[in-house]
């Protein structure tokens, strides 16, 4: 049977068919995505993890990347429905715990204790080449986070970040 490419269906503006198999994208903590084939139109978190060739599903977390860019954890025995076209990408982490943070006023969960500046920009939905990201440090100056800088999310408290256009000299006096 022909595999239904969920991402292609959504880009073409059509609803995915009602039966599998489906091609989904599964990414890691660097947001590097590979293809996985899922037969079930309502897979569990376990099926997503195993469909991406990870072993010991109990030692992994899976998050749905929703169409609006938000991340939502999918528990091992919880199902998601691939047919409405609301999700075609997932993130899988070799971890048993998640970490919360806030970026641009949006709270997200992440399945790895560190996160890079470039990944933060992508999760915020901004162009990594045009925007910068800062970590909010209460009572101190905010810290500019470079694309390859790694921020630990495992420290006590919720980490806060914001994005913006870095200061330019465009339009200044010559």
Coordinates of C-alpha atoms in Angstrom, one line a residue:
X1 CA 0.0 0.0 0.0
X2 CA 1.2 3.5 -0.8
X3 CA 2.5 5.5 2.1
X4 CA 0.6 8.8 2.9
X5 CA 3.2 11.6 3.4
X6 CA 1.5 13.7 6.0
X7 CA 3.7 16.7 5.5
X8 CA 3.1 16.7 1.7
X9 CA -0.6 16.3 2.2
X10 CA -0.7 19.3 4.5
X11 CA 1.5 21.5 2.3
X12 CA -0.9 20.6 -0.6
X13 CA -3.8 21.8 1.5
X14 CA -5.6 18.5 1.7
X15 CA -6.7 16.4 4.6
X16 CA -4.7 13.1 4.9
X17 CA -6.5 9.9 4.1
X18 CA -8.2 8.0 6.8
X19 CA -5.9 4.9 6.8
X20 CA -2.2 4.3 7.0
X21 CA 0.6 3.8 6.5
X22 CA 1.7 7.4 7.1
X23 CA 5.1 9.0 6.8
X24 CA 5.8 11.3 9.7
X25 CA 8.9 13.3 10.7
X26 CA 10.7 12.4 13.9
X27 CA 13.3 14.8 15.3
X28 CA 15.9 14.9 18.1
X29 CA 17.1 17.6 20.5
X30 CA 18.9 19.4 17.6
X31 CA 15.6 19.4 15.6
X32 CA 17.1 17.1 13.0
X33 CA 14.2 15.2 11.5
X34 CA 14.1 11.8 9.8
X35 CA 11.3 9.9 8.3
X36 CA 9.3 7.2 10.1
X37 CA 6.4 5.1 8.9
X38 CA 3.4 4.6 11.2
X39 CA 0.6 2.2 10.2
X40 CA -2.0 3.2 12.8
X41 CA -4.0 6.4 12.2
X42 CA -4.2 6.8 16.0
X43 CA -0.8 5.8 17.2
X44 CA 0.4 5.8 20.8
X45 CA 3.5 7.5 22.0
X46 CA 5.0 4.0 22.2
X47 CA 4.2 3.4 18.5
X48 CA 5.9 6.7 17.5
X49 CA 9.0 5.9 19.5
X50 CA 9.2 2.3 18.1
X51 CA 8.4 3.5 14.5
X52 CA 11.4 5.7 14.7
X53 CA 13.5 2.7 15.6
X54 CA 14.2 3.6 19.2
X55 CA 14.3 0.7 21.6
X56 CA 13.1 0.6 25.2
X57 CA 10.2 3.1 24.7
X58 CA 10.0 3.5 28.5
X59 CA 13.3 5.3 28.5
X60 CA 12.1 7.9 26.0
X61 CA 9.8 10.9 25.8
X62 CA 7.9 11.9 22.7
X63 CA 6.4 15.3 22.0
X64 CA 4.0 16.2 19.2
X65 CA 5.0 19.3 17.3
X66 CA 1.6 20.9 16.8
X67 CA 0.7 23.0 13.7
X68 CA 0.9 26.2 15.7
X69 CA 4.5 25.3 16.8
X70 CA 3.7 24.3 20.3
X71 CA 5.0 21.1 21.8
X72 CA 2.8 18.7 23.6
X73 CA 4.0 15.5 25.4
X74 CA 2.4 12.3 24.2
X75 CA 2.5 9.7 26.9
X76 CA 3.5 6.1 26.0
X77 CA -0.1 4.8 26.0
X78 CA -1.8 8.0 25.0
X79 CA -3.0 8.3 21.3
X80 CA -2.9 11.0 18.8
X81 CA -5.0 11.2 15.6
X82 CA -3.0 11.7 12.4
X83 CA -6.1 12.0 10.2
X84 CA -7.2 15.6 11.0
X85 CA -3.8 17.0 9.8
X86 CA -2.9 18.7 13.1
X87 CA 0.4 16.9 13.6
X88 CA 3.0 15.4 11.3
X89 CA 6.1 15.9 13.3
X90 CA 7.3 14.5 16.6
X91 CA 10.4 14.9 18.8
X92 CA 11.8 11.9 20.7
X93 CA 14.3 12.2 23.5
X94 CA 16.2 9.5 25.3
X95 CA 15.1 10.8 28.7
X96 CA 12.6 10.0 31.5
X97 CA 12.1 13.7 32.5
X98 CA 11.1 16.9 30.8
X99 CA 12.1 20.5 31.4
X100 CA 9.9 23.5 31.2
X101 CA 11.0 26.9 29.9
X102 CA 9.4 30.1 28.6
X103 CA 10.2 31.9 25.4
X104 CA 8.5 35.0 24.2
X105 CA 5.8 34.4 26.8
X106 CA 5.0 30.9 25.5
X107 CA 5.7 28.0 27.9
X108 CA 7.2 24.9 26.4
X109 CA 8.4 21.5 27.6
X110 CA 11.7 20.0 26.4
X111 CA 12.9 16.4 26.8
X112 CA 16.6 17.2 27.1
X113 CA 18.4 19.0 30.0
X114 CA 20.2 21.4 27.6
X115 CA 19.1 23.4 24.7
X116 CA 21.0 25.5 22.1
X117 CA 20.3 29.1 21.1
X118 CA 19.5 28.0 17.5
X119 CA 16.9 25.5 18.7
X120 CA 15.4 28.2 21.0
X121 CA 15.0 30.4 17.9
X122 CA 13.4 27.7 15.9
X123 CA 11.0 26.8 18.7
X124 CA 10.1 30.5 19.0
X125 CA 9.3 30.5 15.2
X126 CA 11.7 33.2 14.3
X127 CA 14.3 33.3 11.5
X128 CA 17.6 32.2 13.1
X129 CA 19.6 34.4 10.7
X130 CA 17.7 37.6 11.6
X131 CA 16.9 37.2 15.2
X132 CA 18.8 36.8 18.4
X133 CA 17.7 35.1 21.7
X134 CA 18.5 36.3 25.3
X135 CA 18.2 34.5 28.6
X136 CA 16.5 36.5 31.3
X137 CA 18.5 36.6 34.5
X138 CA 16.5 38.2 37.3
X139 CA 18.3 41.2 38.9
X140 CA 21.1 41.1 36.3
X141 CA 21.6 42.0 32.6
X142 CA 20.0 39.6 30.2
X143 CA 22.5 37.2 28.5
X144 CA 22.7 37.0 24.7
X145 CA 22.6 33.3 23.8
X146 CA 24.6 32.4 20.7
X147 CA 23.4 29.7 18.2
X148 CA 25.8 27.1 19.5
X149 CA 25.6 28.1 23.2
X150 CA 24.1 25.4 25.4
X151 CA 21.7 26.5 28.2
X152 CA 21.0 24.1 31.1
X153 CA 17.3 23.7 31.8
X154 CA 17.8 21.4 34.7
X155 CA 18.6 24.2 37.2
X156 CA 16.0 25.1 39.8
X157 CA 13.2 27.4 38.5
X158 CA 11.7 28.1 35.1
X159 CA 14.2 29.5 32.5
X160 CA 12.9 32.5 30.6
X161 CA 14.1 33.6 27.1
X162 CA 13.0 36.2 24.6
X163 CA 13.9 36.9 20.9
X164 CA 14.4 40.1 19.1
X165 CA 16.3 41.7 16.3
X166 CA 19.9 42.4 17.4
X167 CA 20.9 46.0 17.5
X168 CA 22.0 47.3 14.1
X169 CA 23.6 50.5 12.8
X170 CA 21.3 50.6 9.8
X171 CA 20.1 54.1 9.3
X172 CA 22.7 55.6 11.6
X173 CA 24.9 58.6 10.7
X174 CA 27.8 57.7 8.4

